[in-house]
């Protein structure tokens, strides 16, 4: 398996623009997680899904952020409109679930909002 | 929610010395205790984990010890090498789902 795949790897956009980050989890994994990492706030969980259903989105900063998982092999994190304070590295991770809680992280998307 | 604290936040050791990082958590129902390593510019990766029915686990130069009564677990690295330099995160499982709560991280520097 290729591991967790994220795209794009880098994104530079202007304030006010819509940003869509994409993730393909490892095949067969039941859980998918979206994290944001900054120097100031560390690694924050934004939202996670179990079998494509959102379980906890309490980490989503505000209504500008939304996430979907239309099927077991694809998820998106959308920011609309983007702001400079959204600049961060966004990681997607997946795990098997009860049999193994190990989370496999994707390479991350470095987002810069100017 | 779960409260996770790591100490120290930074740690500098000489090559060959040992390093210990401690993680305290608040959820007494936690039953899975992993440590992740993140090298500069890379993704976090699991290096060792332990379940609540075991007190200690070793894998070559790294080990994790668990004290459920006191609600803390520690990462031990012996004979440190420059390639051990990284940020280490503890991430105890919280709740009934597969959710991990990551600590703030400990930056370990190993000086040759």
PDB file of C-alpha atoms in Angstrom:
ATOM      1  CA  UNK A   1       0.000   0.000   0.000  1.00  0.00           C
ATOM      2  CA  UNK A   2       1.207   3.526  -0.781  1.00  0.00           C
ATOM      3  CA  UNK A   3       0.274   4.812   2.642  1.00  0.00           C
ATOM      4  CA  UNK A   4      -1.912   7.828   3.306  1.00  0.00           C
ATOM      5  CA  UNK A   5      -1.904  10.177   0.340  1.00  0.00           C
ATOM      6  CA  UNK A   6      -2.499  13.918   0.625  1.00  0.00           C
ATOM      7  CA  UNK A   7      -2.742  16.590  -2.004  1.00  0.00           C
ATOM      8  CA  UNK A   8      -1.606  19.172  -2.647  1.00  0.00           C
ATOM      9  CA  UNK A   9       1.687  19.058  -0.736  1.00  0.00           C
ATOM     10  CA  UNK A  10       1.978  22.819  -0.762  1.00  0.00           C
ATOM     11  CA  UNK A  11      -0.688  25.452  -1.205  1.00  0.00           C
ATOM     12  CA  UNK A  12      -0.234  29.200  -1.306  1.00  0.00           C
ATOM     13  CA  UNK A  13      -3.377  31.265  -1.555  1.00  0.00           C
ATOM     14  CA  UNK A  14      -4.638  34.738  -0.870  1.00  0.00           C
ATOM     15  CA  UNK A  15      -6.882  35.660   2.009  1.00  0.00           C
ATOM     16  CA  UNK A  16     -10.522  35.135   1.174  1.00  0.00           C
ATOM     17  CA  UNK A  17      -9.953  32.305  -1.278  1.00  0.00           C
ATOM     18  CA  UNK A  18     -11.371  28.822  -0.884  1.00  0.00           C
ATOM     19  CA  UNK A  19      -8.912  26.055  -0.108  1.00  0.00           C
ATOM     20  CA  UNK A  20      -9.579  22.325  -0.494  1.00  0.00           C
ATOM     21  CA  UNK A  21      -7.241  19.722   0.938  1.00  0.00           C
ATOM     22  CA  UNK A  22      -7.566  16.086  -0.078  1.00  0.00           C
ATOM     23  CA  UNK A  23      -6.777  12.796   1.572  1.00  0.00           C
ATOM     24  CA  UNK A  24      -6.818   9.145   0.577  1.00  0.00           C
ATOM     25  CA  UNK A  25      -6.539   6.850   3.604  1.00  0.00           C
ATOM     26  CA  UNK A  26      -4.945   3.418   3.675  1.00  0.00           C
ATOM     27  CA  UNK A  27      -7.310   0.851   2.206  1.00  0.00           C
ATOM     28  CA  UNK A  28      -9.223  -1.031   4.894  1.00  0.00           C
ATOM     29  CA  UNK A  29      -8.743   1.567   7.601  1.00  0.00           C
ATOM     30  CA  UNK A  30     -11.959   2.491   9.390  1.00  0.00           C
ATOM     31  CA  UNK A  31     -10.829   5.779  10.936  1.00  0.00           C
ATOM     32  CA  UNK A  32      -9.715   8.994   9.284  1.00  0.00           C
ATOM     33  CA  UNK A  33      -8.363  12.014  11.174  1.00  0.00           C
ATOM     34  CA  UNK A  34      -7.594  15.584  10.164  1.00  0.00           C
ATOM     35  CA  UNK A  35      -4.956  17.472  12.198  1.00  0.00           C
ATOM     36  CA  UNK A  36      -3.490  20.946  12.044  1.00  0.00           C
ATOM     37  CA  UNK A  37       0.057  21.635  13.239  1.00  0.00           C
ATOM     38  CA  UNK A  38       1.555  25.011  14.123  1.00  0.00           C
ATOM     39  CA  UNK A  39       4.467  26.018  16.328  1.00  0.00           C
ATOM     40  CA  UNK A  40       2.151  27.870  18.684  1.00  0.00           C
ATOM     41  CA  UNK A  41      -0.644  25.325  19.069  1.00  0.00           C
ATOM     42  CA  UNK A  42       1.114  22.045  18.370  1.00  0.00           C
ATOM     43  CA  UNK A  43      -0.759  19.145  16.775  1.00  0.00           C
ATOM     44  CA  UNK A  44      -4.505  19.753  16.995  1.00  0.00           C
ATOM     45  CA  UNK A  45      -7.218  17.266  16.068  1.00  0.00           C
ATOM     46  CA  UNK A  46      -9.793  18.998  13.880  1.00  0.00           C
ATOM     47  CA  UNK A  47     -12.239  16.199  13.086  1.00  0.00           C
ATOM     48  CA  UNK A  48     -12.347  12.446  12.722  1.00  0.00           C
ATOM     49  CA  UNK A  49     -14.513   9.924  10.906  1.00  0.00           C
ATOM     50  CA  UNK A  50     -15.413   6.313  11.611  1.00  0.00           C
ATOM     51  CA  UNK A  51     -16.658   4.362   8.593  1.00  0.00           C
ATOM     52  CA  UNK A  52     -17.156   7.653   6.710  1.00  0.00           C
ATOM     53  CA  UNK A  53     -19.323   9.151   9.479  1.00  0.00           C
ATOM     54  CA  UNK A  54     -18.055  12.256  11.336  1.00  0.00           C
ATOM     55  CA  UNK A  55     -17.701  11.356  15.017  1.00  0.00           C
ATOM     56  CA  UNK A  56     -16.230  14.465  16.603  1.00  0.00           C
ATOM     57  CA  UNK A  57     -15.787  17.847  14.938  1.00  0.00           C
ATOM     58  CA  UNK A  58     -15.302  19.830  18.147  1.00  0.00           C
ATOM     59  CA  UNK A  59     -11.789  20.729  17.046  1.00  0.00           C
ATOM     60  CA  UNK A  60     -12.920  22.525  13.908  1.00  0.00           C
ATOM     61  CA  UNK A  61     -12.001  26.158  14.601  1.00  0.00           C
ATOM     62  CA  UNK A  62     -15.076  27.792  13.142  1.00  0.00           C
ATOM     63  CA  UNK A  63     -17.709  27.596  10.456  1.00  0.00           C
ATOM     64  CA  UNK A  64     -15.173  28.470   7.800  1.00  0.00           C
ATOM     65  CA  UNK A  65     -13.875  24.901   8.115  1.00  0.00           C
ATOM     66  CA  UNK A  66     -15.777  21.898   6.804  1.00  0.00           C
ATOM     67  CA  UNK A  67     -14.841  18.268   6.143  1.00  0.00           C
ATOM     68  CA  UNK A  68     -16.460  15.480   4.201  1.00  0.00           C
ATOM     69  CA  UNK A  69     -15.857  11.812   3.602  1.00  0.00           C
ATOM     70  CA  UNK A  70     -18.105  10.734   0.710  1.00  0.00           C
ATOM     71  CA  UNK A  71     -16.608   7.226   0.589  1.00  0.00           C
ATOM     72  CA  UNK A  72     -14.058   5.039   2.327  1.00  0.00           C
ATOM     73  CA  UNK A  73     -11.191   6.120   0.086  1.00  0.00           C
ATOM     74  CA  UNK A  74     -11.518   9.895   0.002  1.00  0.00           C
ATOM     75  CA  UNK A  75     -11.896  12.859   2.325  1.00  0.00           C
ATOM     76  CA  UNK A  76     -11.688  16.622   1.915  1.00  0.00           C
ATOM     77  CA  UNK A  77     -11.053  19.501   4.290  1.00  0.00           C
ATOM     78  CA  UNK A  78     -12.292  22.826   3.008  1.00  0.00           C
ATOM     79  CA  UNK A  79     -11.580  26.330   4.282  1.00  0.00           C
ATOM     80  CA  UNK A  80     -13.810  29.080   2.955  1.00  0.00           C
ATOM     81  CA  UNK A  81     -12.898  31.897   3.180  1.00  0.00           C
ATOM     82  CA  UNK A  82      -9.264  31.376   4.154  1.00  0.00           C
ATOM     83  CA  UNK A  83      -7.416  33.723   6.524  1.00  0.00           C
ATOM     84  CA  UNK A  84      -3.691  34.212   7.260  1.00  0.00           C
ATOM     85  CA  UNK A  85      -4.101  32.549  10.674  1.00  0.00           C
ATOM     86  CA  UNK A  86      -5.081  29.342   8.875  1.00  0.00           C
ATOM     87  CA  UNK A  87      -1.484  28.974   7.701  1.00  0.00           C
ATOM     88  CA  UNK A  88      -0.241  25.648   9.053  1.00  0.00           C
ATOM     89  CA  UNK A  89       0.625  22.093   8.084  1.00  0.00           C
ATOM     90  CA  UNK A  90      -2.489  19.969   7.765  1.00  0.00           C
ATOM     91  CA  UNK A  91      -2.096  16.240   8.278  1.00  0.00           C
ATOM     92  CA  UNK A  92      -4.491  13.470   7.444  1.00  0.00           C
ATOM     93  CA  UNK A  93      -4.107  10.146   9.268  1.00  0.00           C
ATOM     94  CA  UNK A  94      -5.901   6.816   9.213  1.00  0.00           C
ATOM     95  CA  UNK A  95      -6.097   3.797  11.491  1.00  0.00           C
ATOM     96  CA  UNK A  96      -7.632   0.332  11.520  1.00  0.00           C
ATOM     97  CA  UNK A  97      -9.653   0.954  14.668  1.00  0.00           C
ATOM     98  CA  UNK A  98     -10.215  -1.425  17.566  1.00  0.00           C
ATOM     99  CA  UNK A  99      -7.695  -4.001  16.401  1.00  0.00           C
ATOM    100  CA  UNK A 100      -4.988  -1.356  16.102  1.00  0.00           C
ATOM    101  CA  UNK A 101      -5.107   2.260  17.204  1.00  0.00           C
ATOM    102  CA  UNK A 102      -1.856   3.152  15.434  1.00  0.00           C
ATOM    103  CA  UNK A 103      -2.395   6.201  13.265  1.00  0.00           C
ATOM    104  CA  UNK A 104      -0.566   6.421   9.945  1.00  0.00           C
ATOM    105  CA  UNK A 105       0.021   9.986   8.885  1.00  0.00           C
ATOM    106  CA  UNK A 106       0.147  11.365   5.395  1.00  0.00           C
ATOM    107  CA  UNK A 107       2.988  13.683   4.317  1.00  0.00           C
ATOM    108  CA  UNK A 108       0.931  16.757   5.133  1.00  0.00           C
ATOM    109  CA  UNK A 109      -0.157  19.835   3.202  1.00  0.00           C
ATOM    110  CA  UNK A 110       1.692  23.049   3.981  1.00  0.00           C
ATOM    111  CA  UNK A 111      -0.835  25.865   3.625  1.00  0.00           C
ATOM    112  CA  UNK A 112       0.221  29.480   3.406  1.00  0.00           C
ATOM    113  CA  UNK A 113      -2.456  32.161   3.297  1.00  0.00           C
ATOM    114  CA  UNK A 114      -1.175  35.624   2.408  1.00  0.00           C
TER     115      UNK A 114
ATOM    116  CA  UNK B   1     -11.987  16.258  27.848  1.00  0.00           C
ATOM    117  CA  UNK B   2      -8.637  14.529  28.179  1.00  0.00           C
ATOM    118  CA  UNK B   3      -5.767  16.616  29.557  1.00  0.00           C
ATOM    119  CA  UNK B   4      -2.300  15.515  28.399  1.00  0.00           C
ATOM    120  CA  UNK B   5       0.959  17.040  29.567  1.00  0.00           C
ATOM    121  CA  UNK B   6       4.515  16.227  28.540  1.00  0.00           C
ATOM    122  CA  UNK B   7       7.709  17.061  30.383  1.00  0.00           C
ATOM    123  CA  UNK B   8      10.192  18.366  29.608  1.00  0.00           C
ATOM    124  CA  UNK B   9       9.315  20.470  26.570  1.00  0.00           C
ATOM    125  CA  UNK B  10      12.956  20.460  25.463  1.00  0.00           C
ATOM    126  CA  UNK B  11      15.761  18.052  26.300  1.00  0.00           C
ATOM    127  CA  UNK B  12      19.399  18.188  25.290  1.00  0.00           C
ATOM    128  CA  UNK B  13      21.718  15.231  25.893  1.00  0.00           C
ATOM    129  CA  UNK B  14      25.161  14.091  24.858  1.00  0.00           C
ATOM    130  CA  UNK B  15      25.426  11.215  22.442  1.00  0.00           C
ATOM    131  CA  UNK B  16      25.428   7.959  24.379  1.00  0.00           C
ATOM    132  CA  UNK B  17      23.447   9.321  27.311  1.00  0.00           C
ATOM    133  CA  UNK B  18      19.903   8.272  28.180  1.00  0.00           C
ATOM    134  CA  UNK B  19      16.792  10.392  27.719  1.00  0.00           C
ATOM    135  CA  UNK B  20      13.482  10.148  29.545  1.00  0.00           C
ATOM    136  CA  UNK B  21      10.251  11.938  28.631  1.00  0.00           C
ATOM    137  CA  UNK B  22       7.188  11.774  30.849  1.00  0.00           C
ATOM    138  CA  UNK B  23       3.542  12.072  29.886  1.00  0.00           C
ATOM    139  CA  UNK B  24       0.650  12.544  32.303  1.00  0.00           C
ATOM    140  CA  UNK B  25      -2.991  12.123  31.352  1.00  0.00           C
ATOM    141  CA  UNK B  26      -6.324  12.605  33.062  1.00  0.00           C
ATOM    142  CA  UNK B  27      -8.677   9.977  31.609  1.00  0.00           C
ATOM    143  CA  UNK B  28      -8.560   6.928  33.890  1.00  0.00           C
ATOM    144  CA  UNK B  29     -10.298   4.910  31.151  1.00  0.00           C
ATOM    145  CA  UNK B  30      -7.374   5.308  28.733  1.00  0.00           C
ATOM    146  CA  UNK B  31      -6.064   1.889  27.699  1.00  0.00           C
ATOM    147  CA  UNK B  32      -3.591   2.623  24.902  1.00  0.00           C
ATOM    148  CA  UNK B  33      -0.398   4.663  25.280  1.00  0.00           C
ATOM    149  CA  UNK B  34       1.761   5.374  22.215  1.00  0.00           C
ATOM    150  CA  UNK B  35       4.773   7.540  21.519  1.00  0.00           C
ATOM    151  CA  UNK B  36       5.298   9.209  18.147  1.00  0.00           C
ATOM    152  CA  UNK B  37       8.486  10.650  16.688  1.00  0.00           C
ATOM    153  CA  UNK B  38       8.475  13.558  14.266  1.00  0.00           C
ATOM    154  CA  UNK B  39      11.687  14.502  12.517  1.00  0.00           C
ATOM    155  CA  UNK B  40      12.058  18.005  11.150  1.00  0.00           C
ATOM    156  CA  UNK B  41       9.824  18.498   8.125  1.00  0.00           C
ATOM    157  CA  UNK B  42       8.438  14.976   8.312  1.00  0.00           C
ATOM    158  CA  UNK B  43       5.222  13.348   9.481  1.00  0.00           C
ATOM    159  CA  UNK B  44       4.712  11.878  12.984  1.00  0.00           C
ATOM    160  CA  UNK B  45       5.413   8.140  13.128  1.00  0.00           C
ATOM    161  CA  UNK B  46       4.711   5.596  15.843  1.00  0.00           C
ATOM    162  CA  UNK B  47       7.853   4.324  17.551  1.00  0.00           C
ATOM    163  CA  UNK B  48       6.460   2.332  20.462  1.00  0.00           C
ATOM    164  CA  UNK B  49       3.159   1.738  22.212  1.00  0.00           C
ATOM    165  CA  UNK B  50       1.804  -0.087  25.232  1.00  0.00           C
ATOM    166  CA  UNK B  51      -1.596  -1.296  26.315  1.00  0.00           C
ATOM    167  CA  UNK B  52      -2.928  -1.015  29.849  1.00  0.00           C
ATOM    168  CA  UNK B  53      -2.434  -4.686  30.669  1.00  0.00           C
ATOM    169  CA  UNK B  54       1.355  -4.316  30.385  1.00  0.00           C
ATOM    170  CA  UNK B  55       3.665  -2.242  32.606  1.00  0.00           C
ATOM    171  CA  UNK B  56       6.716  -2.019  30.355  1.00  0.00           C
ATOM    172  CA  UNK B  57       7.665  -2.702  26.776  1.00  0.00           C
ATOM    173  CA  UNK B  58      11.088  -2.574  25.126  1.00  0.00           C
ATOM    174  CA  UNK B  59      12.225  -2.380  21.534  1.00  0.00           C
ATOM    175  CA  UNK B  60      15.995  -2.239  21.222  1.00  0.00           C
ATOM    176  CA  UNK B  61      17.089   1.158  22.589  1.00  0.00           C
ATOM    177  CA  UNK B  62      13.614   2.472  23.365  1.00  0.00           C
ATOM    178  CA  UNK B  63      11.182   1.487  26.086  1.00  0.00           C
ATOM    179  CA  UNK B  64       7.872   2.681  27.442  1.00  0.00           C
ATOM    180  CA  UNK B  65       6.789   2.286  31.063  1.00  0.00           C
ATOM    181  CA  UNK B  66       3.261   2.754  32.344  1.00  0.00           C
ATOM    182  CA  UNK B  67       1.941   3.660  35.777  1.00  0.00           C
ATOM    183  CA  UNK B  68      -1.859   3.513  35.522  1.00  0.00           C
ATOM    184  CA  UNK B  69      -2.392   4.324  39.182  1.00  0.00           C
ATOM    185  CA  UNK B  70      -0.519   7.594  38.851  1.00  0.00           C
ATOM    186  CA  UNK B  71      -1.778   8.119  35.288  1.00  0.00           C
ATOM    187  CA  UNK B  72       1.544   8.633  33.597  1.00  0.00           C
ATOM    188  CA  UNK B  73       3.769   6.832  31.129  1.00  0.00           C
ATOM    189  CA  UNK B  74       7.323   7.503  30.052  1.00  0.00           C
ATOM    190  CA  UNK B  75       9.562   7.077  27.022  1.00  0.00           C
ATOM    191  CA  UNK B  76      13.096   5.897  27.688  1.00  0.00           C
ATOM    192  CA  UNK B  77      15.834   6.109  25.066  1.00  0.00           C
ATOM    193  CA  UNK B  78      19.204   4.590  25.910  1.00  0.00           C
ATOM    194  CA  UNK B  79      22.546   5.098  24.140  1.00  0.00           C
ATOM    195  CA  UNK B  80      21.164   8.120  22.296  1.00  0.00           C
ATOM    196  CA  UNK B  81      22.413   8.876  18.801  1.00  0.00           C
ATOM    197  CA  UNK B  82      22.244  12.068  16.727  1.00  0.00           C
ATOM    198  CA  UNK B  83      19.476  10.504  14.600  1.00  0.00           C
ATOM    199  CA  UNK B  84      17.290  10.369  17.726  1.00  0.00           C
ATOM    200  CA  UNK B  85      17.055  14.165  17.534  1.00  0.00           C
ATOM    201  CA  UNK B  86      13.391  14.923  16.858  1.00  0.00           C
ATOM    202  CA  UNK B  87      10.143  15.970  18.520  1.00  0.00           C
ATOM    203  CA  UNK B  88       8.478  13.209  20.504  1.00  0.00           C
ATOM    204  CA  UNK B  89       4.743  13.160  21.233  1.00  0.00           C
ATOM    205  CA  UNK B  90       2.773  11.056  23.647  1.00  0.00           C
ATOM    206  CA  UNK B  91      -0.800  10.382  22.503  1.00  0.00           C
ATOM    207  CA  UNK B  92      -2.978   8.424  24.952  1.00  0.00           C
ATOM    208  CA  UNK B  93      -6.250   7.117  23.583  1.00  0.00           C
ATOM    209  CA  UNK B  94      -9.294   8.927  24.811  1.00  0.00           C
ATOM    210  CA  UNK B  95     -12.848   7.693  25.013  1.00  0.00           C
ATOM    211  CA  UNK B  96     -14.391   4.630  23.409  1.00  0.00           C
ATOM    212  CA  UNK B  97     -13.429   5.511  19.834  1.00  0.00           C
ATOM    213  CA  UNK B  98     -10.003   5.360  18.200  1.00  0.00           C
ATOM    214  CA  UNK B  99      -9.166   8.957  19.052  1.00  0.00           C
ATOM    215  CA  UNK B 100      -5.682   9.880  20.343  1.00  0.00           C
ATOM    216  CA  UNK B 101      -4.927  13.086  22.236  1.00  0.00           C
ATOM    217  CA  UNK B 102      -1.452  14.366  21.356  1.00  0.00           C
ATOM    218  CA  UNK B 103       0.722  16.127  23.909  1.00  0.00           C
ATOM    219  CA  UNK B 104       2.546  19.359  23.056  1.00  0.00           C
ATOM    220  CA  UNK B 105       5.729  17.487  22.215  1.00  0.00           C
ATOM    221  CA  UNK B 106       9.282  17.274  23.555  1.00  0.00           C
ATOM    222  CA  UNK B 107      12.138  18.461  21.392  1.00  0.00           C
ATOM    223  CA  UNK B 108      15.101  16.158  21.920  1.00  0.00           C
ATOM    224  CA  UNK B 109      18.539  17.239  20.773  1.00  0.00           C
ATOM    225  CA  UNK B 110      21.395  14.737  20.853  1.00  0.00           C
ATOM    226  CA  UNK B 111      24.790  16.382  20.612  1.00  0.00           C
ATOM    227  CA  UNK B 112      27.631  14.389  19.075  1.00  0.00           C
TER     228      UNK B 112
END
